[in-house]
PDB file of C-alpha atoms in Angstrom:
ATOM      1  CA  GLN A   4       3.847  -1.076 -37.031  1.00 90.00           C
ATOM      2  CA  VAL A   5       3.770  -3.333 -33.998  1.00 94.00           C
ATOM      3  CA  GLN A   6       0.393  -4.705 -33.000  1.00 97.00           C
ATOM      4  CA  LEU A   7      -0.639  -6.595 -29.833  1.00 97.00           C
ATOM      5  CA  GLN A   8      -3.731  -8.566 -29.369  1.00 98.00           C
ATOM      6  CA  GLU A   9      -4.802 -10.162 -26.000  1.00 98.00           C
ATOM      7  CA  SER A  10      -6.909 -13.363 -25.902  1.00 98.00           C
ATOM      8  CA  GLY A  11      -8.274 -15.598 -23.402  1.00 96.00           C
ATOM      9  CA  PRO A  12     -11.442 -16.501 -21.175  1.00 97.00           C
ATOM     10  CA  GLY A  13     -13.483 -13.592 -20.197  1.00 96.00           C
ATOM     11  CA  LEU A  14     -14.827 -15.352 -17.242  1.00 98.00           C
ATOM     12  CA  VAL A  15     -12.869 -17.160 -14.443  1.00 98.00           C
ATOM     13  CA  LYS A  16     -14.137 -18.750 -11.377  1.00 98.00           C
ATOM     14  CA  PRO A  17     -12.861 -17.583  -7.806  1.00 97.00           C
ATOM     15  CA  SER A  18      -9.848 -19.646  -6.849  1.00 97.00           C
ATOM     16  CA  GLY A  19      -9.108 -20.545 -10.492  1.00 98.00           C
ATOM     17  CA  THR A  20      -6.281 -19.446 -12.732  1.00 98.00           C
ATOM     18  CA  LEU A  21      -6.518 -16.643 -15.084  1.00 98.00           C
ATOM     19  CA  SER A  22      -4.628 -17.386 -18.504  1.00 98.00           C
ATOM     20  CA  LEU A  23      -4.235 -14.890 -21.229  1.00 98.00           C
ATOM     21  CA  THR A  24      -2.046 -14.819 -24.356  1.00 98.00           C
ATOM     22  CA  CYS A  25      -0.678 -11.661 -26.163  1.00 98.00           C
ATOM     23  CA  ALA A  26       0.063 -12.208 -29.961  1.00 98.00           C
ATOM     24  CA  VAL A  27       2.570  -9.869 -31.407  1.00 96.00           C
ATOM     25  CA  SER A  28       2.595  -8.782 -35.062  1.00 95.00           C
ATOM     26  CA  GLY A  29       4.501  -6.326 -37.038  1.00 94.00           C
ATOM     27  CA  GLY A  30       7.542  -6.839 -35.086  1.00 91.00           C
ATOM     28  CA  SER A  31       9.577  -9.657 -33.427  1.00 91.00           C
ATOM     29  CA  ILE A  32       9.216 -10.863 -29.837  1.00 92.00           C
ATOM     30  CA  SER A  33      13.049 -11.473 -30.021  1.00 88.00           C
ATOM     31  CA  SER A  34      13.740  -7.785 -30.378  1.00 86.00           C
ATOM     32  CA  ASN A  35      15.521  -5.772 -27.530  1.00 85.00           C
ATOM     33  CA  ASN A  36      12.457  -5.033 -25.707  1.00 89.00           C
ATOM     34  CA  TRP A  37      10.473  -6.244 -22.668  1.00 94.00           C
ATOM     35  CA  TRP A  38       6.873  -7.402 -23.009  1.00 96.00           C
ATOM     36  CA  SER A  39       4.575  -6.485 -20.130  1.00 97.00           C
ATOM     37  CA  TRP A  40       1.096  -7.070 -18.618  1.00 98.00           C
ATOM     38  CA  VAL A  41      -0.963  -4.144 -17.042  1.00 98.00           C
ATOM     39  CA  ARG A  42      -4.432  -4.275 -15.645  1.00 98.00           C
ATOM     40  CA  GLN A  43      -7.158  -1.819 -14.944  1.00 98.00           C
ATOM     41  CA  PRO A  44     -10.131  -2.651 -12.650  1.00 97.00           C
ATOM     42  CA  PRO A  45     -13.337  -1.202 -14.006  1.00 96.00           C
ATOM     43  CA  GLY A  46     -13.416   2.555 -13.462  1.00 94.00           C
ATOM     44  CA  LYS A  47      -9.972   2.567 -11.728  1.00 96.00           C
ATOM     45  CA  GLY A  48      -6.388   3.218 -12.379  1.00 96.00           C
ATOM     46  CA  LEU A  49      -3.592   1.103 -13.970  1.00 98.00           C
ATOM     47  CA  GLU A  50      -1.401  -1.622 -12.196  1.00 98.00           C
ATOM     48  CA  TRP A  51       1.565  -3.108 -13.595  1.00 97.00           C
ATOM     49  CA  ILE A  52       1.656  -6.871 -13.284  1.00 98.00           C
ATOM     50  CA  GLY A  53       5.038  -7.875 -14.685  1.00 97.00           C
ATOM     51  CA  GLU A  54       7.231  -8.347 -17.785  1.00 96.00           C
ATOM     52  CA  ILE A  55       9.458 -10.698 -19.812  1.00 96.00           C
ATOM     53  CA  ASN A  56      12.112 -10.386 -22.490  1.00 93.00           C
ATOM     54  CA  HIS A  57      12.918 -12.792 -25.282  1.00 87.00           C
ATOM     55  CA  SER A  58      15.406 -14.798 -23.359  1.00 89.00           C
ATOM     56  CA  GLY A  59      12.597 -15.532 -20.731  1.00 91.00           C
ATOM     57  CA  SER A  60      14.001 -13.183 -17.955  1.00 94.00           C
ATOM     58  CA  THR A  61      11.142 -11.817 -15.856  1.00 96.00           C
ATOM     59  CA  ASN A  62      10.187  -9.083 -13.391  1.00 95.00           C
ATOM     60  CA  TYR A  63       7.108  -9.055 -11.225  1.00 96.00           C
ATOM     61  CA  ASN A  64       5.007  -6.609  -9.180  1.00 96.00           C
ATOM     62  CA  PRO A  65       5.971  -7.507  -5.609  1.00 94.00           C
ATOM     63  CA  SER A  66       2.388  -7.495  -4.673  1.00 95.00           C
ATOM     64  CA  LEU A  67       1.418 -10.134  -7.154  1.00 97.00           C
ATOM     65  CA  LYS A  68       4.602 -11.988  -7.559  1.00 96.00           C
ATOM     66  CA  SER A  69       3.436 -15.102  -5.558  1.00 97.00           C
ATOM     67  CA  ARG A  70       0.674 -15.606  -8.013  1.00 98.00           C
ATOM     68  CA  VAL A  71       1.948 -14.491 -11.287  1.00 98.00           C
ATOM     69  CA  THR A  72       3.817 -16.340 -14.016  1.00 98.00           C
ATOM     70  CA  ILE A  73       4.731 -14.817 -17.481  1.00 98.00           C
ATOM     71  CA  SER A  74       6.137 -16.794 -20.224  1.00 96.00           C
ATOM     72  CA  VAL A  75       7.251 -16.238 -23.796  1.00 95.00           C
ATOM     73  CA  ASP A  76       6.868 -18.465 -26.940  1.00 94.00           C
ATOM     74  CA  LYS A  77       9.240 -17.274 -29.532  1.00 93.00           C
ATOM     75  CA  SER A  78       8.044 -19.702 -32.212  1.00 94.00           C
ATOM     76  CA  LYS A  79       4.610 -18.178 -31.985  1.00 95.00           C
ATOM     77  CA  ASN A  80       5.700 -14.499 -31.375  1.00 95.00           C
ATOM     78  CA  GLN A  81       3.564 -14.388 -28.325  1.00 96.00           C
ATOM     79  CA  PHE A  82       3.695 -14.162 -24.541  1.00 97.00           C
ATOM     80  CA  SER A  83       1.362 -15.247 -21.858  1.00 98.00           C
ATOM     81  CA  LEU A  84       0.137 -14.508 -18.327  1.00 98.00           C
ATOM     82  CA  LYS A  85      -1.033 -16.838 -15.561  1.00 98.00           C
ATOM     83  CA  LEU A  86      -2.595 -15.431 -12.424  1.00 98.00           C
ATOM     84  CA  SER A  87      -3.394 -18.065  -9.872  1.00 98.00           C
ATOM     85  CA  SER A  88      -5.913 -18.128  -6.929  1.00 98.00           C
ATOM     86  CA  VAL A  89      -8.030 -15.315  -8.369  1.00 98.00           C
ATOM     87  CA  THR A  90     -10.736 -13.333  -6.444  1.00 98.00           C
ATOM     88  CA  ALA A  91     -13.212 -10.717  -7.454  1.00 97.00           C
ATOM     89  CA  ALA A  92     -10.448  -8.191  -6.831  1.00 97.00           C
ATOM     90  CA  ASP A  93      -8.733  -9.567  -9.901  1.00 98.00           C
ATOM     91  CA  THR A  94     -11.557  -8.532 -12.174  1.00 98.00           C
ATOM     92  CA  ALA A  95     -10.110  -5.988 -14.607  1.00 98.00           C
ATOM     93  CA  VAL A  96      -9.207  -5.165 -18.264  1.00 98.00           C
ATOM     94  CA  TYR A  97      -6.035  -6.844 -18.873  1.00 98.00           C
ATOM     95  CA  TYR A  98      -3.592  -5.126 -21.224  1.00 98.00           C
ATOM     96  CA  CYS A  99      -0.339  -6.336 -22.895  1.00 98.00           C
ATOM     97  CA  ALA A 100       2.203  -3.876 -23.878  1.00 97.00           C
ATOM     98  CA  ARG A 101       5.665  -3.332 -25.395  1.00 96.00           C
ATOM     99  CA  TYR A 102       8.101  -1.724 -22.891  1.00 93.00           C
ATOM    100  CA  LEU A 103      10.939   0.173 -24.166  1.00 89.00           C
ATOM    101  CA  GLY A 104      14.059  -0.076 -22.256  1.00 84.00           C
ATOM    102  CA  GLY A 105      17.247   1.901 -22.514  1.00 83.00           C
ATOM    103  CA  GLN A 106      16.925   5.598 -22.505  1.00 83.00           C
ATOM    104  CA  GLN A 107      13.114   5.663 -22.828  1.00 85.00           C
ATOM    105  CA  GLN A 108      11.735   3.074 -20.158  1.00 90.00           C
ATOM    106  CA  ALA A 109       8.196   3.487 -21.200  1.00 93.00           C
ATOM    107  CA  PHE A 110       5.215   1.624 -22.820  1.00 95.00           C
ATOM    108  CA  ASP A 111       5.000   2.510 -26.482  1.00 94.00           C
ATOM    109  CA  TYR A 112       2.495  -0.014 -27.884  1.00 95.00           C
ATOM    110  CA  TRP A 113      -0.561  -1.404 -26.269  1.00 97.00           C
ATOM    111  CA  GLY A 114      -3.248  -4.227 -26.980  1.00 98.00           C
ATOM    112  CA  GLN A 115      -6.719  -3.025 -27.032  1.00 98.00           C
ATOM    113  CA  GLY A 116      -7.275  -4.867 -23.694  1.00 98.00           C
ATOM    114  CA  THR A 117      -9.497  -7.780 -22.694  1.00 98.00           C
ATOM    115  CA  LEU A 118     -11.979  -7.830 -19.665  1.00 98.00           C
ATOM    116  CA  VAL A 119     -11.612 -10.745 -17.306  1.00 98.00           C
ATOM    117  CA  THR A 120     -14.360 -11.177 -14.880  1.00 98.00           C
ATOM    118  CA  VAL A 121     -13.884 -13.448 -11.707  1.00 98.00           C
ATOM    119  CA  SER A 122     -17.175 -14.817 -10.788  1.00 97.00           C
ATOM    120  CA  SER A 123     -18.866 -18.142 -10.027  1.00 95.00           C
TER     121      SER A 123
ATOM    122  CA  ASP B  18       6.971   0.702  -3.475  1.00 91.00           C
ATOM    123  CA  ILE B  19       7.063   4.198  -4.992  1.00 96.00           C
ATOM    124  CA  VAL B  20       3.645   5.896  -4.655  1.00 97.00           C
ATOM    125  CA  MET B  21       2.548   8.364  -7.296  1.00 98.00           C
ATOM    126  CA  THR B  22       0.130  10.917  -6.399  1.00 98.00           C
ATOM    127  CA  GLN B  23      -1.621  13.062  -8.959  1.00 98.00           C
ATOM    128  CA  THR B  24      -3.627  16.186  -8.612  1.00 96.00           C
ATOM    129  CA  PRO B  25      -6.244  17.404  -9.411  1.00 96.00           C
ATOM    130  CA  LEU B  26      -8.438  14.447  -9.756  1.00 97.00           C
ATOM    131  CA  SER B  27     -10.576  16.291 -12.369  1.00 95.00           C
ATOM    132  CA  SER B  28      -9.662  19.216 -14.511  1.00 93.00           C
ATOM    133  CA  PRO B  29     -12.544  20.973 -16.391  1.00 95.00           C
ATOM    134  CA  VAL B  30     -11.047  23.173 -19.026  1.00 96.00           C
ATOM    135  CA  THR B  31     -12.379  25.555 -21.669  1.00 96.00           C
ATOM    136  CA  LEU B  32     -11.432  24.642 -25.150  1.00 96.00           C
ATOM    137  CA  GLY B  33      -8.383  26.555 -26.184  1.00 96.00           C
ATOM    138  CA  GLN B  34      -7.148  27.205 -22.649  1.00 97.00           C
ATOM    139  CA  PRO B  35      -4.316  25.560 -20.843  1.00 97.00           C
ATOM    140  CA  ALA B  36      -4.372  22.681 -18.587  1.00 97.00           C
ATOM    141  CA  SER B  37      -1.800  21.524 -15.982  1.00 97.00           C
ATOM    142  CA  ILE B  38      -1.509  18.261 -14.082  1.00 98.00           C
ATOM    143  CA  SER B  39       0.735  17.600 -11.226  1.00 98.00           C
ATOM    144  CA  CYS B  40       2.330  14.357 -10.259  1.00 98.00           C
ATOM    145  CA  ARG B  41       4.513  13.705  -6.989  1.00 98.00           C
ATOM    146  CA  SER B  42       6.386  10.588  -6.116  1.00 98.00           C
ATOM    147  CA  SER B  43       6.826   9.254  -2.649  1.00 98.00           C
ATOM    148  CA  GLN B  44      10.836   9.162  -3.276  1.00 97.00           C
ATOM    149  CA  SER B  45      13.136  10.732  -5.746  1.00 97.00           C
ATOM    150  CA  LEU B  46      12.832   9.133  -9.330  1.00 97.00           C
ATOM    151  CA  VAL B  47      16.461   9.694 -10.000  1.00 96.00           C
ATOM    152  CA  HIS B  48      17.848   6.328 -11.205  1.00 94.00           C
ATOM    153  CA  SER B  49      21.315   5.041 -10.303  1.00 94.00           C
ATOM    154  CA  ASP B  50      22.153   5.590 -14.000  1.00 93.00           C
ATOM    155  CA  GLY B  51      21.365   9.473 -13.452  1.00 93.00           C
ATOM    156  CA  ASN B  52      18.070   9.379 -15.528  1.00 94.00           C
ATOM    157  CA  THR B  53      14.678  10.095 -14.354  1.00 96.00           C
ATOM    158  CA  TYR B  54      12.150   7.666 -15.739  1.00 96.00           C
ATOM    159  CA  LEU B  55       8.913   9.591 -15.297  1.00 97.00           C
ATOM    160  CA  SER B  56       6.536   9.242 -18.301  1.00 98.00           C
ATOM    161  CA  TRP B  57       2.956  10.623 -19.146  1.00 98.00           C
ATOM    162  CA  LEU B  58       0.222   8.550 -20.811  1.00 98.00           C
ATOM    163  CA  GLN B  59      -3.258   9.634 -22.091  1.00 98.00           C
ATOM    164  CA  GLN B  60      -6.244   7.346 -22.010  1.00 98.00           C
ATOM    165  CA  ARG B  61      -9.209   8.322 -23.981  1.00 97.00           C
ATOM    166  CA  PRO B  62     -12.581   6.810 -23.325  1.00 94.00           C
ATOM    167  CA  GLY B  63     -12.846   3.164 -24.339  1.00 94.00           C
ATOM    168  CA  GLN B  64      -9.107   3.166 -25.514  1.00 97.00           C
ATOM    169  CA  PRO B  65      -5.836   1.652 -24.211  1.00 97.00           C
ATOM    170  CA  PRO B  66      -3.309   4.138 -22.781  1.00 97.00           C
ATOM    171  CA  ARG B  67      -1.172   6.083 -25.249  1.00 97.00           C
ATOM    172  CA  LEU B  68       2.507   7.190 -24.456  1.00 97.00           C
ATOM    173  CA  LEU B  69       2.862  11.068 -24.562  1.00 98.00           C
ATOM    174  CA  ILE B  70       6.005  11.963 -22.810  1.00 97.00           C
ATOM    175  CA  TYR B  71       8.990   9.779 -21.467  1.00 97.00           C
ATOM    176  CA  LYS B  72      11.860  10.835 -19.342  1.00 96.00           C
ATOM    177  CA  ILE B  73      10.141  13.927 -17.906  1.00 97.00           C
ATOM    178  CA  SER B  74      10.082  16.168 -21.002  1.00 97.00           C
ATOM    179  CA  ASN B  75      10.528  14.029 -24.197  1.00 96.00           C
ATOM    180  CA  ARG B  76       7.587  13.886 -26.478  1.00 97.00           C
ATOM    181  CA  PHE B  77       6.950  10.538 -28.114  1.00 95.00           C
ATOM    182  CA  SER B  78       6.711  10.261 -31.922  1.00 94.00           C
ATOM    183  CA  GLY B  79       3.433  11.755 -33.115  1.00 96.00           C
ATOM    184  CA  VAL B  80       2.546  13.690 -30.109  1.00 97.00           C
ATOM    185  CA  PRO B  81       1.432  17.297 -30.695  1.00 97.00           C
ATOM    186  CA  ASP B  82       3.738  19.972 -29.370  1.00 96.00           C
ATOM    187  CA  ARG B  83       1.020  21.552 -27.153  1.00 98.00           C
ATOM    188  CA  PHE B  84       1.890  18.681 -24.730  1.00 98.00           C
ATOM    189  CA  SER B  85       4.949  19.430 -22.620  1.00 98.00           C
ATOM    190  CA  GLY B  86       6.535  17.962 -19.446  1.00 98.00           C
ATOM    191  CA  SER B  87       8.736  19.178 -16.731  1.00 98.00           C
ATOM    192  CA  GLY B  88       9.959  18.720 -13.325  1.00 98.00           C
ATOM    193  CA  ALA B  89      12.774  16.908 -11.399  1.00 97.00           C
ATOM    194  CA  GLY B  90      13.318  14.660  -8.286  1.00 96.00           C
ATOM    195  CA  THR B  91       9.789  13.957  -6.838  1.00 97.00           C
ATOM    196  CA  ASP B  92       7.669  16.869  -8.521  1.00 98.00           C
ATOM    197  CA  PHE B  93       6.475  16.596 -12.024  1.00 98.00           C
ATOM    198  CA  THR B  94       3.998  18.355 -14.364  1.00 98.00           C
ATOM    199  CA  LEU B  95       2.257  17.858 -17.651  1.00 98.00           C
ATOM    200  CA  LYS B  96       1.010  20.933 -19.565  1.00 98.00           C
ATOM    201  CA  ILE B  97      -1.479  21.085 -22.430  1.00 98.00           C
ATOM    202  CA  SER B  98      -0.861  24.674 -23.827  1.00 97.00           C
ATOM    203  CA  ARG B  99      -4.292  24.833 -25.636  1.00 97.00           C
ATOM    204  CA  VAL B 100      -6.792  22.088 -24.971  1.00 97.00           C
ATOM    205  CA  GLU B 101      -8.593  20.526 -27.864  1.00 97.00           C
ATOM    206  CA  ALA B 102     -11.461  18.337 -27.926  1.00 96.00           C
ATOM    207  CA  GLU B 103      -9.543  15.187 -28.758  1.00 96.00           C
ATOM    208  CA  ASP B 104      -7.623  15.758 -25.455  1.00 97.00           C
ATOM    209  CA  VAL B 105     -10.487  14.681 -23.264  1.00 97.00           C
ATOM    210  CA  GLY B 106      -9.542  11.655 -21.268  1.00 97.00           C
ATOM    211  CA  VAL B 107      -7.614  10.492 -18.128  1.00 98.00           C
ATOM    212  CA  TYR B 108      -3.859  11.183 -17.920  1.00 98.00           C
ATOM    213  CA  TYR B 109      -1.490   9.149 -15.929  1.00 98.00           C
ATOM    214  CA  CYS B 110       1.956   9.677 -14.665  1.00 98.00           C
ATOM    215  CA  MET B 111       4.154   6.607 -14.497  1.00 98.00           C
ATOM    216  CA  GLN B 112       7.566   5.797 -12.949  1.00 97.00           C
ATOM    217  CA  ALA B 113       9.899   3.120 -14.055  1.00 95.00           C
ATOM    218  CA  THR B 114      12.785   3.946 -11.732  1.00 94.00           C
ATOM    219  CA  GLN B 115      11.924   1.178  -9.469  1.00 93.00           C
ATOM    220  CA  PHE B 116       9.695  -1.406 -11.054  1.00 93.00           C
ATOM    221  CA  VAL B 117       6.643   0.291 -12.472  1.00 96.00           C
ATOM    222  CA  THR B 118       3.940   2.350 -10.781  1.00 97.00           C
ATOM    223  CA  PHE B 119       1.304   4.663 -12.028  1.00 98.00           C
ATOM    224  CA  GLY B 120      -0.440   7.660 -10.599  1.00 98.00           C
ATOM    225  CA  GLY B 121      -4.151   7.462  -9.840  1.00 97.00           C
ATOM    226  CA  GLY B 122      -5.121   9.568 -12.920  1.00 98.00           C
ATOM    227  CA  THR B 123      -6.451  13.106 -13.718  1.00 98.00           C
ATOM    228  CA  LYS B 124      -9.760  13.465 -15.774  1.00 98.00           C
ATOM    229  CA  VAL B 125      -9.485  16.212 -18.311  1.00 97.00           C
ATOM    230  CA  GLU B 126     -13.030  17.374 -19.458  1.00 96.00           C
ATOM    231  CA  ILE B 127     -14.379  20.185 -21.371  1.00 95.00           C
ATOM    232  CA  LYS B 128     -16.334  22.785 -19.448  1.00 92.00           C
TER     233      LYS B 128
END
């Protein structure tokens, strides 16, 4: 069974860069899937941030594209998120998830999520 | 951007009774490959989302058959035939025809 675990600082200063890593276990990040980041502000809905595949191809939410970088480290079986120039509006629980392409086009495995607060 | 609108915002349901959630997209979700990539997710309190239904009506592995999805084009529905206590949570529709966007969520609670 695939498991995903987010890690990174829980507090980031305004104008700084949010950095998170998602470790994948029970499966290879080099499989034919996409690996995604989704966030959820406290008490609110879900927002897709972007995705990456094992070869490093990426797709980003147009509304966040200028500030987002997603990368993959196949040797460590993990992928990462960087979000720059953060403000209080970026405070959210950040989830990593596996995205099934092909005939499904849906998220099947999710991490437990990690709360990142943007505050001075 | 494709905007996903869910109704109702909240659905109080009696145990054992049915529940229905609607989801409407701002444009057709029919992909150029002919498929419609509309899925439904459940988020129980304090938990990450869980995939229930993909491609309108296909139940994901392990999902009870009391959950069903239907619809086409821009209008979709998730039905729970008989609500159980473990079904309490927020339900989201999600489109993946053009990038990914989620509906605002519908809270299912027990009366």
